[in-house]
Each structure stands twice: as structure tokens, then as C-alpha cells.
PDB file of C-alpha atoms in Angstrom:
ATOM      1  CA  UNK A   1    -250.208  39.643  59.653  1.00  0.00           C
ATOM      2  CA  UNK A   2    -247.612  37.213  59.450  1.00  0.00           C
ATOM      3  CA  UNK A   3    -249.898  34.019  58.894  1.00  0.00           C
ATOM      4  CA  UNK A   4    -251.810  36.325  56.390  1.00  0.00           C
ATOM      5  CA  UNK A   5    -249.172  37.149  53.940  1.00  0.00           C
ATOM      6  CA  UNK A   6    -248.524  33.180  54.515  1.00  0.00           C
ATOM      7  CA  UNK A   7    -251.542  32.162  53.150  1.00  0.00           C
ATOM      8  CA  UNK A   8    -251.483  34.877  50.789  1.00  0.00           C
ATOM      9  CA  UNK A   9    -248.267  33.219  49.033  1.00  0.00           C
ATOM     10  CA  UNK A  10    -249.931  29.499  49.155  1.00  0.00           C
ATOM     11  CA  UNK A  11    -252.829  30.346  47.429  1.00  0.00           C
ATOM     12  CA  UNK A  12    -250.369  32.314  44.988  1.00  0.00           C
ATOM     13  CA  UNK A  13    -248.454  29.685  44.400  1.00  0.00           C
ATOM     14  CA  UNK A  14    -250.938  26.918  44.103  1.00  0.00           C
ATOM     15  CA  UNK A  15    -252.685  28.966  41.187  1.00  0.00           C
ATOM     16  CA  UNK A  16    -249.576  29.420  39.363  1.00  0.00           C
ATOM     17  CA  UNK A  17    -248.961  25.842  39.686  1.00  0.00           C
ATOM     18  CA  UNK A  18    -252.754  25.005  38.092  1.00  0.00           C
ATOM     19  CA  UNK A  19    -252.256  27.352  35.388  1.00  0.00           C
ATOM     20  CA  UNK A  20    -248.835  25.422  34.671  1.00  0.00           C
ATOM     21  CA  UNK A  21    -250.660  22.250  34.944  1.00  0.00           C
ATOM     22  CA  UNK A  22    -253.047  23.764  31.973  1.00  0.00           C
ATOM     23  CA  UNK A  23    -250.154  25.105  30.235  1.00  0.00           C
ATOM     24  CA  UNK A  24    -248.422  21.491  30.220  1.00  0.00           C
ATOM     25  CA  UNK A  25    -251.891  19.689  29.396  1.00  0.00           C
ATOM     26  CA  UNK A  26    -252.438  22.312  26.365  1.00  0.00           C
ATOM     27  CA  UNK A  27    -249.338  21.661  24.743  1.00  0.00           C
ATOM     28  CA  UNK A  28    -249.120  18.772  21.481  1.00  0.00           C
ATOM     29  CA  UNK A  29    -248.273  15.854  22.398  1.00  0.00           C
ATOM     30  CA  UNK A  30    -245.757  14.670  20.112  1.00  0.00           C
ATOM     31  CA  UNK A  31    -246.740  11.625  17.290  1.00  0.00           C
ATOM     32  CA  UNK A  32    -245.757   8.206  18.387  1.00  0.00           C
ATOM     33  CA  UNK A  33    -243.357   6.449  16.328  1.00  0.00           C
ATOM     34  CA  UNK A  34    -243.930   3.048  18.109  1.00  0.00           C
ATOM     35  CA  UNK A  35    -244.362  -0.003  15.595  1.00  0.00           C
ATOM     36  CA  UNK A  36    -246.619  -3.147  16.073  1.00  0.00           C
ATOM     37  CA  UNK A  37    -246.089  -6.739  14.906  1.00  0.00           C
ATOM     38  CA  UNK A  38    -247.045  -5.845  11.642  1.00  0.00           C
ATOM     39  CA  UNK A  39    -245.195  -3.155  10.532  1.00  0.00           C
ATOM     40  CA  UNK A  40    -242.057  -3.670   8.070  1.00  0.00           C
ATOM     41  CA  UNK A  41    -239.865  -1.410  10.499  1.00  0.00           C
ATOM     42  CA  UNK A  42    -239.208  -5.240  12.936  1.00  0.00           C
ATOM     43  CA  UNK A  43    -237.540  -6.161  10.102  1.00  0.00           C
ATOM     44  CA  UNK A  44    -234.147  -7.086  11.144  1.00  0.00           C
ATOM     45  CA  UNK A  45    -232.291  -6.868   7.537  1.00  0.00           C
ATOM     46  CA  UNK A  46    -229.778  -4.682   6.278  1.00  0.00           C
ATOM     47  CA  UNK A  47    -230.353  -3.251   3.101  1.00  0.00           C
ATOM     48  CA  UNK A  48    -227.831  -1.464   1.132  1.00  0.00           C
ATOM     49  CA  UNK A  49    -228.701   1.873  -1.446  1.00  0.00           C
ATOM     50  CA  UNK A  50    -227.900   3.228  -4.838  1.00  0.00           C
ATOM     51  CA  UNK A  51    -225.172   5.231  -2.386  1.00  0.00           C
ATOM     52  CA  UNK A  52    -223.758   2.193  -1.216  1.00  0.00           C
ATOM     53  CA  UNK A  53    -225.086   3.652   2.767  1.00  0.00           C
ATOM     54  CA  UNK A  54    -226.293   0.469   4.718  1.00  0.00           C
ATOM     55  CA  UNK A  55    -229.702   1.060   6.497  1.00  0.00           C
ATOM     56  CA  UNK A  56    -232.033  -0.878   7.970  1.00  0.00           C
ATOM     57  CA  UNK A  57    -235.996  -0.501   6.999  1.00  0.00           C
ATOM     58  CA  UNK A  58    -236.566   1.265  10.359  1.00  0.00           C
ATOM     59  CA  UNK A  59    -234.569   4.092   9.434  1.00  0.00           C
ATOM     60  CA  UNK A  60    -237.123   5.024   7.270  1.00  0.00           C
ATOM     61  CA  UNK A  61    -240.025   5.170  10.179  1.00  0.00           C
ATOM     62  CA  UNK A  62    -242.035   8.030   9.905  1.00  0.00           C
ATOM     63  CA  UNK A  63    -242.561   8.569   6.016  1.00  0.00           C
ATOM     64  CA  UNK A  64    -245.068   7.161   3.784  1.00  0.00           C
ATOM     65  CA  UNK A  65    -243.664   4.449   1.609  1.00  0.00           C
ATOM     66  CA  UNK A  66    -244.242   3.322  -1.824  1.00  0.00           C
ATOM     67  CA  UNK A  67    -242.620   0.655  -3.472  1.00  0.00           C
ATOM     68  CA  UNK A  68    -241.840  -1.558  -5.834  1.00  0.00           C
ATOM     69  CA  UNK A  69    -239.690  -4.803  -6.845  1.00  0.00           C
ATOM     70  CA  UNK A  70    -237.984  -4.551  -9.667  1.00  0.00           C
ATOM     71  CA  UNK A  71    -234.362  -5.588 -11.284  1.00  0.00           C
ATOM     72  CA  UNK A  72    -232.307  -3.299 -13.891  1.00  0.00           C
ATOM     73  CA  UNK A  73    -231.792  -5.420 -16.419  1.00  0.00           C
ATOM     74  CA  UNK A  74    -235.542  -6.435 -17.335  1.00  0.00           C
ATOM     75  CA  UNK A  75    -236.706  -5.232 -20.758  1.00  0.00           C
ATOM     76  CA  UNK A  76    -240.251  -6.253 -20.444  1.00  0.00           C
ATOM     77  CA  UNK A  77    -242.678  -5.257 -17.009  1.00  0.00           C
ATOM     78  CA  UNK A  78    -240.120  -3.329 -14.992  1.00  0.00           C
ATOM     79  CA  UNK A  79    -239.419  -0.552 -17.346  1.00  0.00           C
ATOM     80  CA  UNK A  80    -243.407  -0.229 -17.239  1.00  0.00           C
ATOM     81  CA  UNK A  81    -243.178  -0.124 -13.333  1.00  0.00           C
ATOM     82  CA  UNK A  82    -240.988   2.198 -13.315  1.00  0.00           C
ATOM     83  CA  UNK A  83    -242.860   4.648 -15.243  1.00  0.00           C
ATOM     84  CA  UNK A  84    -245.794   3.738 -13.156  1.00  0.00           C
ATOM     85  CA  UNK A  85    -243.833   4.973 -10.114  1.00  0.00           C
ATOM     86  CA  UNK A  86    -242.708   8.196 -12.434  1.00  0.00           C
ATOM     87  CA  UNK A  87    -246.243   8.664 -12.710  1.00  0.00           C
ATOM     88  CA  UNK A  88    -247.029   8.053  -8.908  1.00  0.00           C
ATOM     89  CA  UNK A  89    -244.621  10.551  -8.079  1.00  0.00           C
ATOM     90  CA  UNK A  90    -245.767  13.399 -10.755  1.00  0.00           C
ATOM     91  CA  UNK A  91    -249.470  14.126  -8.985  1.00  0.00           C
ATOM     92  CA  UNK A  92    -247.944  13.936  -5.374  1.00  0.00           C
ATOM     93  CA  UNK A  93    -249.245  16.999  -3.585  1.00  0.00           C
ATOM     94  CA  UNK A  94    -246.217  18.845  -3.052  1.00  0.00           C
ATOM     95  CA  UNK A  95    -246.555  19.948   0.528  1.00  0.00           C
ATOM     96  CA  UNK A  96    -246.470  16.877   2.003  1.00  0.00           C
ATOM     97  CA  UNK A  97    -244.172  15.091  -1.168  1.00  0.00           C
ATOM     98  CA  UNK A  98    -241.144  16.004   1.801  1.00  0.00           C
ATOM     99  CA  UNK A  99    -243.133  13.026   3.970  1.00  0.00           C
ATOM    100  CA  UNK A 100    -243.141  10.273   0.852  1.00  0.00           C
ATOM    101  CA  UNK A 101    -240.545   7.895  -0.331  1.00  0.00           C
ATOM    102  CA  UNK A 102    -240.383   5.911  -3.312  1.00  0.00           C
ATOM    103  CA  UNK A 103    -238.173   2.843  -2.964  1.00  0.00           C
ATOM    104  CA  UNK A 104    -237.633   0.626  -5.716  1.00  0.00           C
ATOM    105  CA  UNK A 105    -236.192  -3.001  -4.264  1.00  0.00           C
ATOM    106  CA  UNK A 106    -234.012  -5.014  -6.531  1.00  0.00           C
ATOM    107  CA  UNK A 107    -235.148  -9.055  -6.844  1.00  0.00           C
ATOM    108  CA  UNK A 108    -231.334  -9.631  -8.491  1.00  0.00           C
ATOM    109  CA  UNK A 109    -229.318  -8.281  -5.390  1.00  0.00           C
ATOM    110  CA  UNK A 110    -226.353 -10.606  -7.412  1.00  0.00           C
ATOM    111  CA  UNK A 111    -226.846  -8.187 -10.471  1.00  0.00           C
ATOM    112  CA  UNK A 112    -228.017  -5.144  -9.062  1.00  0.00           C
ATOM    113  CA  UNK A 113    -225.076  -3.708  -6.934  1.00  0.00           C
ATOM    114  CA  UNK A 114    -225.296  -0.404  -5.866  1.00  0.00           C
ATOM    115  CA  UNK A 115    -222.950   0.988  -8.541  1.00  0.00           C
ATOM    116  CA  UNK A 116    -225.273  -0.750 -10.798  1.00  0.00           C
ATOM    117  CA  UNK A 117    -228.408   0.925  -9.130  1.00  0.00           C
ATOM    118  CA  UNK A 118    -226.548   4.316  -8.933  1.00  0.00           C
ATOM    119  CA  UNK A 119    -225.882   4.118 -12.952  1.00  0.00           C
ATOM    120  CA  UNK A 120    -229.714   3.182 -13.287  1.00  0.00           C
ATOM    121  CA  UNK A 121    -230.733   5.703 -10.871  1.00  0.00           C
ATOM    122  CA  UNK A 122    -228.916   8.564 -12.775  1.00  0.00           C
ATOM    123  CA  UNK A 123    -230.152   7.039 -16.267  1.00  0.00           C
ATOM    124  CA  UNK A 124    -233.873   7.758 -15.474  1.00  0.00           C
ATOM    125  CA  UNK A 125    -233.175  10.650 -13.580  1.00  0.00           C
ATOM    126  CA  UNK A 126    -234.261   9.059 -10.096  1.00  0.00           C
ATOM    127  CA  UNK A 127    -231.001   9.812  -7.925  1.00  0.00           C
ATOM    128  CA  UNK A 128    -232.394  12.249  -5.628  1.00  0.00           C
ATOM    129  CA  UNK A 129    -235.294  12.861  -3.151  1.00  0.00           C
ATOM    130  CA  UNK A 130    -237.483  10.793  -3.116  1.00  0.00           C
ATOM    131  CA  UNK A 131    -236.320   7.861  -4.814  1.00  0.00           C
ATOM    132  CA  UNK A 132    -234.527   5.495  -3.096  1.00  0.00           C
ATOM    133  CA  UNK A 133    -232.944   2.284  -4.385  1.00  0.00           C
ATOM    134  CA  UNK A 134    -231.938  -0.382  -2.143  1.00  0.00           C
ATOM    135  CA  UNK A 135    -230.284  -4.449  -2.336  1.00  0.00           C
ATOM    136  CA  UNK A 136    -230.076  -7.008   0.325  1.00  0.00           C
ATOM    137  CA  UNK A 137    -229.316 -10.858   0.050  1.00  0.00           C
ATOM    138  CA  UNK A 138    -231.400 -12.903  -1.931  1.00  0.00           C
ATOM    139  CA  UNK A 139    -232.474 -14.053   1.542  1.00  0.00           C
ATOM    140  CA  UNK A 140    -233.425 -10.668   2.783  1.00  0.00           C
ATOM    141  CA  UNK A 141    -235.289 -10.253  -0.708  1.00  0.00           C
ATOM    142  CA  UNK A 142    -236.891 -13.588  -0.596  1.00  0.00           C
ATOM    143  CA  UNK A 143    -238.105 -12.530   2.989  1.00  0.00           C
ATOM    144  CA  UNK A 144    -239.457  -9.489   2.051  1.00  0.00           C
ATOM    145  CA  UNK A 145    -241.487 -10.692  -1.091  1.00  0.00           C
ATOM    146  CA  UNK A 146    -243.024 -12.421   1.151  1.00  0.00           C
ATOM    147  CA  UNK A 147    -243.898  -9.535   3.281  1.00  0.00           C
ATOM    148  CA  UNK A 148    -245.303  -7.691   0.288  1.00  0.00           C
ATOM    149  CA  UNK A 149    -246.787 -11.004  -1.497  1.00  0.00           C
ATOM    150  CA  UNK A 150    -244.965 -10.469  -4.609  1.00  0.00           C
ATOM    151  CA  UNK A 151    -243.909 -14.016  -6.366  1.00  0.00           C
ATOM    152  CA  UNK A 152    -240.688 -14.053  -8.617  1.00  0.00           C
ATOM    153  CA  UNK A 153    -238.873 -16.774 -10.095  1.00  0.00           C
ATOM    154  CA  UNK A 154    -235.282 -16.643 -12.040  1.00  0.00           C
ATOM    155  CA  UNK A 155    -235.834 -18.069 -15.416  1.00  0.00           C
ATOM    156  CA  UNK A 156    -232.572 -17.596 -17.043  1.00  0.00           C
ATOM    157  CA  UNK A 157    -229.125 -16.380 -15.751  1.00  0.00           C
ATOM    158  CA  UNK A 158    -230.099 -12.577 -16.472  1.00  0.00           C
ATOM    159  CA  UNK A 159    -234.035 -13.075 -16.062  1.00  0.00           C
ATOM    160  CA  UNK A 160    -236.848 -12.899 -13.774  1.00  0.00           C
ATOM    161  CA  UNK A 161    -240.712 -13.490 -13.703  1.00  0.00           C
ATOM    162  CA  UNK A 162    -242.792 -11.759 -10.947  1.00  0.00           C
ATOM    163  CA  UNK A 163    -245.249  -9.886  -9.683  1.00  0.00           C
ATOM    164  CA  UNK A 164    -245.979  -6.145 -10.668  1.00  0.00           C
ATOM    165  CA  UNK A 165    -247.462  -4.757  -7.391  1.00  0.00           C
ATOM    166  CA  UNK A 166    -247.060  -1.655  -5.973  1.00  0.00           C
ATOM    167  CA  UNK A 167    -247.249  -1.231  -2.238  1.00  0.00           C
ATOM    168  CA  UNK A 168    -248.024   1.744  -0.117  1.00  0.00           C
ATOM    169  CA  UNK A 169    -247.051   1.730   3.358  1.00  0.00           C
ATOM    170  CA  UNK A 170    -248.466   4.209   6.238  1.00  0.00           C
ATOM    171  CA  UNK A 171    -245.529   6.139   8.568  1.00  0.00           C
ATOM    172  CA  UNK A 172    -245.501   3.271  10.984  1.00  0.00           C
ATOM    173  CA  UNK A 173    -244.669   0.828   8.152  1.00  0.00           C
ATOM    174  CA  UNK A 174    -247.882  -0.825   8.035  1.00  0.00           C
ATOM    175  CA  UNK A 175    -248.961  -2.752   4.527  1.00  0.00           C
ATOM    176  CA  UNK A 176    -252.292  -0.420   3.799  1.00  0.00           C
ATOM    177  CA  UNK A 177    -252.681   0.128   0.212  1.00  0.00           C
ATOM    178  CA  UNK A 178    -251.660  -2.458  -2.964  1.00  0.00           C
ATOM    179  CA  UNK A 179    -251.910  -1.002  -6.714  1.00  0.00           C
ATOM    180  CA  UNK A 180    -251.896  -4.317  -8.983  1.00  0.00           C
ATOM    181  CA  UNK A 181    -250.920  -4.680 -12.785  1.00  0.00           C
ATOM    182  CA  UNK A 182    -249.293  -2.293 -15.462  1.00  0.00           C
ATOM    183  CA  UNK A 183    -250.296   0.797 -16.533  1.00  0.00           C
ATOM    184  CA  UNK A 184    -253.846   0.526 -14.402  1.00  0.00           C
ATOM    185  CA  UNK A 185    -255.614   4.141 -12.842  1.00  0.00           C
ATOM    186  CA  UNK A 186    -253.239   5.199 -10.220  1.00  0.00           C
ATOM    187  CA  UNK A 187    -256.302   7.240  -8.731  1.00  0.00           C
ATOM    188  CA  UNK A 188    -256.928   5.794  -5.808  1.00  0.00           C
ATOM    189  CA  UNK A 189    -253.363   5.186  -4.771  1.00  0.00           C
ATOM    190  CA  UNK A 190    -252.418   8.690  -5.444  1.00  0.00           C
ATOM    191  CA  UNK A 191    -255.211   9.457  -2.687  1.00  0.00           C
ATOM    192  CA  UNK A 192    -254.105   6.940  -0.070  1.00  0.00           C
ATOM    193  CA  UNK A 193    -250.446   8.176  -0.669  1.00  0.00           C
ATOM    194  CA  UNK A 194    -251.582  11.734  -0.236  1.00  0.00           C
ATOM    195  CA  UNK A 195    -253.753  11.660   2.392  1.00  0.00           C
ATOM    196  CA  UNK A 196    -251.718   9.555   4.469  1.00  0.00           C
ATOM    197  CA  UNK A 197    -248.640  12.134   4.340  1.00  0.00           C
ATOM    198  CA  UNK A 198    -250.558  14.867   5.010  1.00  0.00           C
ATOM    199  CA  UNK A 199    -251.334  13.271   8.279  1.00  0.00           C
ATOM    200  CA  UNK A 200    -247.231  13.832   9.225  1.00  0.00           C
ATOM    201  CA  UNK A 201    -246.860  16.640  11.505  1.00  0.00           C
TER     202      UNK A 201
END
């Protein structure tokens, strides 16, 4: 009787412990966050915001990124950009809007300090979620021009030629998505931007 009520309780227990094992193998396995040699995020710069909070680019793992290099004091293309981001950020899809940042980078880090970025960020009504403004050292910014192929050149002590690109960036800070020119159908970008955020859990 003895060995029977033995065997009775292995068996028991070894079912439990295959349902458990289904239990365990049922359950979501949560989204990597793990970067490869071409995401943004190994970055090693510091980067300071309209807040004047020092982050580094890998703080921001996880969301979809849009961005765009600009400085405050242009009168001529950035104003434009900066109404192409407005517009950008107007057909979001607002369940997944939570999962997007838009970042606008300053190219005159000696100019644009973050009091100056704050004042601009209030002025066009861009201080809050999900704009974020950020400055580094001209080294930091020359570095990540590079990273986002936009060209810019200082052509007077308060000017700047450059590019006007507009960069989309997937949650693991990979370079998937470039929106060239001024004023041009932000269709597909929209899309991209939208359809990669609704892929954040």
C-alpha cells in the first residue's frame, strides 16, 4: 500500500511539474532591448536637453525616433523643418504617439544652450511630450552628422548651411527611414513612424 501511494505522489508530482513547464513556455517572452553595431544607442556622448538633464542617446532605447538638425537662430530652412516635424507629429496615430519621440539636435551647441532651447521650445509650443531638444559639443555634433549623413558648414558667426533630412530611427536605434528636402509628402514617413511604434509592446 505503502509503495502504491508512493508512486501515486510521483506521478502527481511529475504532472504538475509538466503542466508548470507549459505554463512557463506559454508565457511572453519579454522584447529584447539588445543593440547591434549599428544602432545610435553605442554612442558614447553626452547630450544635454532643453531641461538642462544630461542623457546619453541610450536612454532613449526603446522608442521610435525622429529627428532633425537644426539651430534656433536660422531664418531660412529650419523654421521650415520645424514645421515639417509639427506636421510629422499632427497625423501620429495616437495610441502608439506614447512610443515616439521627436528630437530636434542643435548644429550651434555654442549658441544653442539649453536656456536658449528651453525659450525656443516654449515659443513654438514644443516643451512637452514628445519633443525633445538636446546639445552636445561641436564634436559630439560633428560625430553624429556623420551618423545621420547630414553636411553643415558655419558660414558666418550666427550662420549655418546644411542638410534638411529627417531621420527615423526603429526602438533599437537603428537608421531605417530618411525623409529628404522641405515641405515634401510626409506620407510614407508617417507610415514607417507609425507602424514601427505600434510594434512596442
Amino acid at each position: 500500500m505503502n509503495k502504491t501511494i508512493l508512486v501515486f505522489f510521483i506521478l502527481l508530482f511529475t504532472l504538475q511539474s509538466c503542466k508548470d513547464a507549459e505554463k512557463k513556455e506559454s508565457q511572453p517572452i519579454p522584447k529584447s532591448k539588445e543593440i547591434n553595431d549599428l544602432s545610435i544607442y553605442n554612442l558614447p556622448s553626452e547630450w544635454t536637453t532643453q531641461d538642462g538633464k544630461n542623457i546619453e542617446l541610450k536612454s532613449l532605447n526603446g522608442n521610435v525616433l525622429v529627428m532633425v538638425m537644426i539651430y534656433t537662430s536660422c531664418k531660412a530652412a529650419c523654421p521650415r523643418l520645424v514645421a515639417d516635424m509639427r506636421s510629422i507629429e499632427t497625423k501620429l496615430d495616437k495610441q502608439t504617439k506614447k512610443n515616439i519621440k521627436l528630437i530636434l539636435v542643435s548644429i550651434d551647441p555654442k549658441t544653442d544652450t539649453p536656456q536658449r532651447l528651453k525659450a525656443f521650445a516654449i515659443e513654438n509650443k514644443m516643451n512637452q511630450d514628445p519633443w525633445i531638444f538636446l546639445r552636445s559639443t561641436e564634436e559630439n555634433t560633428r560625430e553624429f552628422a556623420a551618423v545621420l549623413a547630414v553636411n553643415y558648414k558655419q558660414i558666418s558667426p550666427i550662420d549655418f548651411s546644411h542638410s534638411n533630412i529627417i531621420s527615423v530611427f526603429n526602438p533599437k536605434g537603428e537608421l531605417i527611414y530618411q525623409q529628404e528636402g522641405l515641405g515634401v509628402n510626409n506620407d510614407k514617413t508617417i507610415t514607417i513612424i507609425n507602424e514601427e511604434a505600434k510594434k512596442i509592446k
